[in-house]
XYZ file of C-alpha atoms in Angstrom:
358
model
C 105.132 98.263 162.250
C 102.347 100.855 161.359
C 99.791 99.696 158.568
C 101.528 102.070 155.524
C 98.371 103.905 155.259
C 98.029 104.967 158.993
C 100.688 107.620 158.309
C 98.847 110.955 158.124
C 100.496 111.891 154.450
C 100.325 108.782 153.198
C 96.572 107.954 154.540
C 95.193 111.354 152.721
C 97.282 110.139 149.602
C 96.133 106.528 149.701
C 92.353 107.808 150.111
C 92.495 110.251 147.218
C 94.167 107.491 145.101
C 91.341 105.052 146.397
C 88.870 107.992 145.546
C 89.690 108.167 142.027
C 89.455 104.549 141.818
C 86.358 104.604 142.556
C 85.153 107.201 140.183
C 87.129 105.747 137.306
C 85.686 102.479 138.011
C 81.924 103.834 137.799
C 82.985 105.833 134.689
C 84.019 103.003 133.236
C 80.997 101.359 134.341
C 78.727 103.864 132.715
C 81.208 103.590 129.939
C 80.751 99.795 130.015
C 76.816 100.346 129.335
C 77.463 102.945 126.961
C 79.111 100.644 124.372
C 76.104 98.446 123.191
C 72.386 99.359 122.239
C 70.108 96.691 122.324
C 66.980 96.576 120.593
C 64.129 94.044 120.344
C 61.551 93.501 117.685
C 59.215 90.929 116.739
C 60.492 88.486 114.321
C 59.870 85.160 112.463
C 61.636 82.787 110.745
C 62.890 82.856 107.569
C 65.161 80.047 105.598
C 66.207 78.638 108.598
C 66.945 82.027 110.355
C 64.917 84.298 112.586
C 64.572 87.309 110.713
C 63.051 90.808 112.108
C 60.111 92.425 110.627
C 58.512 95.659 110.400
C 60.961 99.190 110.682
C 63.157 97.321 112.540
C 63.890 95.084 109.602
C 64.476 98.242 107.514
C 66.886 99.981 110.041
C 68.983 96.495 110.180
C 68.971 96.532 106.430
C 69.723 99.900 105.594
C 72.975 99.971 108.129
C 73.193 103.802 109.071
C 72.295 103.036 112.522
C 75.047 100.755 113.106
C 77.233 102.783 111.104
C 76.623 105.810 113.524
C 76.997 104.383 116.623
C 80.039 102.767 115.362
C 81.434 106.126 114.961
C 81.081 106.851 118.712
C 82.462 103.382 119.769
C 79.171 101.859 120.335
C 78.027 98.565 119.325
C 74.185 97.430 118.143
C 72.681 94.156 119.151
C 69.273 93.058 117.968
C 67.119 91.319 119.962
C 64.656 88.969 118.022
C 61.443 87.835 119.626
C 58.855 85.206 118.328
C 56.060 83.706 120.120
C 54.592 85.580 123.148
C 56.102 88.801 122.253
C 54.373 91.074 125.055
C 55.910 88.904 127.540
C 58.830 88.414 126.252
C 59.851 91.960 125.529
C 58.871 92.952 129.042
C 60.744 90.657 131.079
C 63.704 91.492 129.177
C 62.904 95.572 130.001
C 62.620 94.357 133.331
C 65.982 92.570 133.562
C 67.888 95.424 131.780
C 68.678 93.252 128.700
C 67.144 96.002 126.154
C 67.182 99.605 125.970
C 64.242 100.149 123.083
C 61.487 97.501 121.871
C 59.193 97.703 118.908
C 55.972 95.902 120.515
C 52.444 96.772 121.511
C 50.446 99.086 123.410
C 48.668 96.749 126.336
C 51.969 95.105 127.320
C 53.884 98.080 127.436
C 50.912 99.624 129.764
C 51.239 96.848 132.343
C 55.063 97.027 132.363
C 54.989 100.410 133.376
C 52.470 99.950 136.057
C 54.852 97.296 137.422
C 57.429 100.095 138.429
C 59.670 99.669 135.227
C 59.253 102.838 133.567
C 59.691 103.071 129.503
C 58.065 105.696 126.762
C 57.085 105.699 123.109
C 59.834 107.301 121.345
C 58.275 106.663 117.784
C 54.632 106.359 117.138
C 54.443 103.330 114.474
C 52.139 105.002 111.867
C 48.304 104.318 111.817
C 48.371 100.978 113.571
C 47.380 97.587 112.661
C 43.636 96.201 111.662
C 41.640 93.941 113.989
C 38.758 91.731 112.678
C 35.776 89.589 113.731
C 35.274 86.350 111.813
C 32.362 83.776 112.098
C 32.746 80.408 110.605
C 31.890 80.498 106.531
C 28.177 79.086 106.961
C 27.424 81.185 110.005
C 24.142 83.817 109.202
C 25.654 86.192 111.222
C 26.502 89.355 109.952
C 27.418 91.797 112.857
C 28.280 91.562 116.537
C 24.531 91.985 117.291
C 23.809 88.589 115.990
C 26.538 87.047 117.941
C 24.529 88.036 121.727
C 24.624 84.985 123.774
C 27.288 83.101 121.483
C 30.761 82.063 121.894
C 33.537 84.196 120.691
C 37.054 83.445 121.235
C 39.658 86.282 122.412
C 42.861 86.390 123.516
C 42.813 87.968 126.644
C 45.586 90.468 128.099
C 46.154 90.746 124.585
C 46.078 94.698 122.864
C 43.219 93.284 120.588
C 40.960 92.504 123.481
C 40.618 96.373 123.867
C 39.429 96.098 120.174
C 36.686 93.648 120.934
C 35.610 95.608 124.159
C 35.425 98.625 121.774
C 33.383 96.982 119.274
C 31.022 95.673 121.917
C 30.233 98.929 123.404
C 30.274 101.038 120.018
C 27.278 98.780 119.339
C 25.480 99.464 122.681
C 26.217 95.838 123.856
C 27.991 94.745 126.782
C 30.629 92.031 127.346
C 28.234 90.309 129.681
C 26.194 89.962 126.557
C 28.771 87.353 124.935
C 30.344 83.898 126.085
C 33.659 84.912 126.133
C 36.247 82.281 125.491
C 40.258 83.170 126.244
C 42.323 81.106 123.806
C 45.158 82.096 121.746
C 45.045 82.940 118.553
C 45.591 79.329 116.863
C 43.709 77.545 119.550
C 41.040 80.348 118.501
C 41.448 79.256 114.947
C 41.242 75.766 115.359
C 38.106 76.067 117.695
C 36.200 78.396 114.760
C 37.227 75.681 112.085
C 35.542 72.994 114.155
C 32.845 74.897 115.534
C 34.016 74.663 118.933
C 33.257 79.009 119.017
C 30.894 81.004 116.907
C 33.166 83.732 116.267
C 36.664 84.979 116.329
C 38.509 88.350 117.350
C 41.698 88.713 116.364
C 44.655 90.869 113.913
C 45.347 89.566 110.469
C 41.926 88.111 109.380
C 42.842 87.963 105.821
C 44.290 84.695 105.727
C 41.627 82.758 107.596
C 39.464 84.432 105.396
C 41.446 83.149 102.289
C 41.652 79.799 103.677
C 37.823 79.107 103.951
C 38.375 79.028 107.758
C 36.195 82.075 108.640
C 34.323 85.125 106.998
C 34.997 88.549 108.120
C 32.148 90.754 109.261
C 33.778 93.342 110.901
C 37.212 95.102 110.229
C 38.762 98.327 112.209
C 39.569 99.297 108.313
C 38.869 102.998 107.950
C 38.741 103.547 111.676
C 42.207 104.870 113.184
C 40.806 105.016 116.550
C 39.968 101.552 116.661
C 43.241 99.895 115.204
C 45.609 98.258 117.438
C 48.808 99.953 117.985
C 52.650 99.150 118.196
C 55.234 101.236 118.740
C 59.128 101.891 119.416
C 59.686 101.774 123.140
C 62.711 103.059 125.096
C 63.353 102.761 128.857
C 63.470 106.065 130.620
C 66.416 105.708 132.567
C 68.179 104.794 129.129
C 66.994 107.916 127.179
C 67.644 110.238 130.166
C 71.316 109.297 130.570
C 72.156 109.042 126.497
C 69.999 111.507 124.733
C 71.917 111.632 122.140
C 72.298 107.917 121.434
C 68.224 107.890 121.825
C 68.009 110.671 118.927
C 70.262 108.424 116.521
C 67.743 105.479 117.236
C 64.779 107.581 116.854
C 66.218 109.432 113.431
C 67.073 105.858 112.234
C 63.005 104.715 112.927
C 61.782 108.300 110.987
C 64.362 107.502 108.259
C 62.391 104.137 107.762
C 59.319 104.985 108.180
C 59.983 107.589 105.620
C 61.387 105.335 103.268
C 58.265 103.442 103.477
C 56.040 106.088 103.186
C 57.145 106.871 99.597
C 55.000 105.693 96.597
C 57.798 104.811 94.819
C 58.885 102.224 97.901
C 55.243 100.994 98.183
C 56.071 97.368 96.026
C 59.220 97.048 98.316
C 57.116 97.520 101.255
C 54.592 94.700 100.385
C 57.492 92.559 99.099
C 59.105 92.752 102.804
C 55.188 92.103 103.867
C 55.629 88.646 102.510
C 58.719 87.446 103.724
C 57.213 85.482 106.548
C 55.173 83.740 104.536
C 52.057 85.752 103.920
C 50.788 85.413 100.386
C 50.906 88.563 98.729
C 47.404 88.988 97.966
C 46.642 89.220 101.605
C 49.218 91.895 102.278
C 47.785 94.110 99.674
C 44.213 93.565 100.877
C 46.136 94.986 104.773
C 47.473 97.758 102.909
C 44.102 98.903 100.720
C 42.484 101.402 102.641
C 41.201 104.656 100.595
C 39.932 106.151 103.708
C 43.950 106.461 104.968
C 46.771 107.961 101.925
C 50.052 105.815 101.903
C 52.073 108.565 103.303
C 49.732 109.177 106.595
C 50.072 105.133 106.923
C 53.297 105.747 108.439
C 53.390 108.901 110.363
C 55.222 109.305 113.210
C 53.827 111.882 114.631
C 52.257 112.325 118.424
C 48.651 113.403 117.267
C 45.256 113.224 118.872
C 44.770 109.724 117.343
C 47.983 108.551 119.615
C 46.966 110.490 122.865
C 43.981 109.263 122.490
C 44.362 105.687 121.883
C 46.598 105.527 124.719
C 43.881 107.198 127.137
C 42.039 104.633 126.333
C 44.319 101.285 126.688
C 45.060 102.899 130.292
C 41.425 103.429 130.946
C 40.817 99.650 129.749
C 43.810 98.003 131.777
C 42.422 99.951 134.962
C 38.938 98.697 134.211
C 39.980 95.245 133.653
C 42.496 95.459 136.803
C 45.680 94.541 134.983
C 46.961 97.428 136.530
C 46.459 99.069 139.914
C 46.020 102.588 139.078
C 45.704 104.784 135.692
C 49.010 105.896 134.460
C 49.164 109.218 133.413
C 49.394 109.023 129.548
C 51.509 112.297 128.921
C 54.426 110.175 131.018
C 53.951 107.626 128.463
C 54.614 109.331 125.429
C 57.856 111.203 124.686
C 58.028 113.370 121.431
C 60.855 115.698 121.496
C 63.165 112.514 120.016
C 60.583 112.781 117.007
C 60.772 116.645 116.887
C 63.902 117.005 116.795
C 64.745 113.822 114.247
C 61.995 115.299 111.902
C 63.938 118.726 112.181
C 67.314 117.574 111.478
C 66.055 115.072 108.565
C 63.987 118.148 106.808
C 60.818 116.512 107.309
C 59.201 118.944 109.726
C 56.330 119.650 107.112
C 56.205 116.146 105.441
C 53.487 114.893 107.257
C 51.105 117.613 106.239
C 48.114 118.565 108.593
C 49.304 116.470 111.569
C 50.681 118.882 114.445
C 53.354 117.377 116.619
C 52.750 117.503 120.309
C 54.560 119.306 122.844
C 55.062 118.639 126.462
């Protein structure tokens, strides 16, 4: 007996049916991939639970994004990250476990150089300040006074570039110092016990308030010398699902717009204390007469953003963290912010800042 599919007519019908099944299976696979949007963000322990921080927390609390995705049959999953944020998020991007992530610049550059393509879909304001601290009893008043001394710095982290800038801005070289690779907690302990002569890090105010260190330099008032963390997205995701990417970006824009309003300033400060940071420290962190409150949250792609990423790419290549420089324009995707600001009627809200075009 011949196999049923060997009959010409039946065989043709069978092949057509098989093709349809394959197409449907492929379509179902794509549809399944679209059923959940996964977003990673830095997090911390709050009342025994893991809690998101920054704009991600505001997006989560507002619920607008979750509702809009639900209307389209798409779920929303948050991927909270504590500890080594950069490495954890890079691994999650590489493994296809997340679609978006709010995290720092240097790990993202390294990820892209490794072949996992992501890009910035929302710049996160004007960045975070960096600090150079010395022991309270030190006579050092500037980076010049630390020549030949031991400076603790967590190598390969975004703030390493900040230290390099500080050194070069003062006409010095990294070879003028003994740079000790330590993660922040170990560096703090070394500063307190005299194991190092200085510590370069972010969030320097708590150490000064505790009497562990004395700040002799900060990036406050220097937007080109701050550390940045943005909302990044997988390129293949934004290319396949631009309408979903626009929803996520719009949610972030709404969160940054909310934070930028003077009437919400106290609520923003209160949010900043959720991780246990004293309110006085949060207020000092935000206190910068050179930076208007509204502009602190600007999501536009301007010279500050482009210039920053050119410096980060150059630094990563110079330090042999990446083999060859990346094209900065490939790392920044302004079209979703452009569309989102227009749709929200905020095209001119952050005045004086021109949104870059591709």
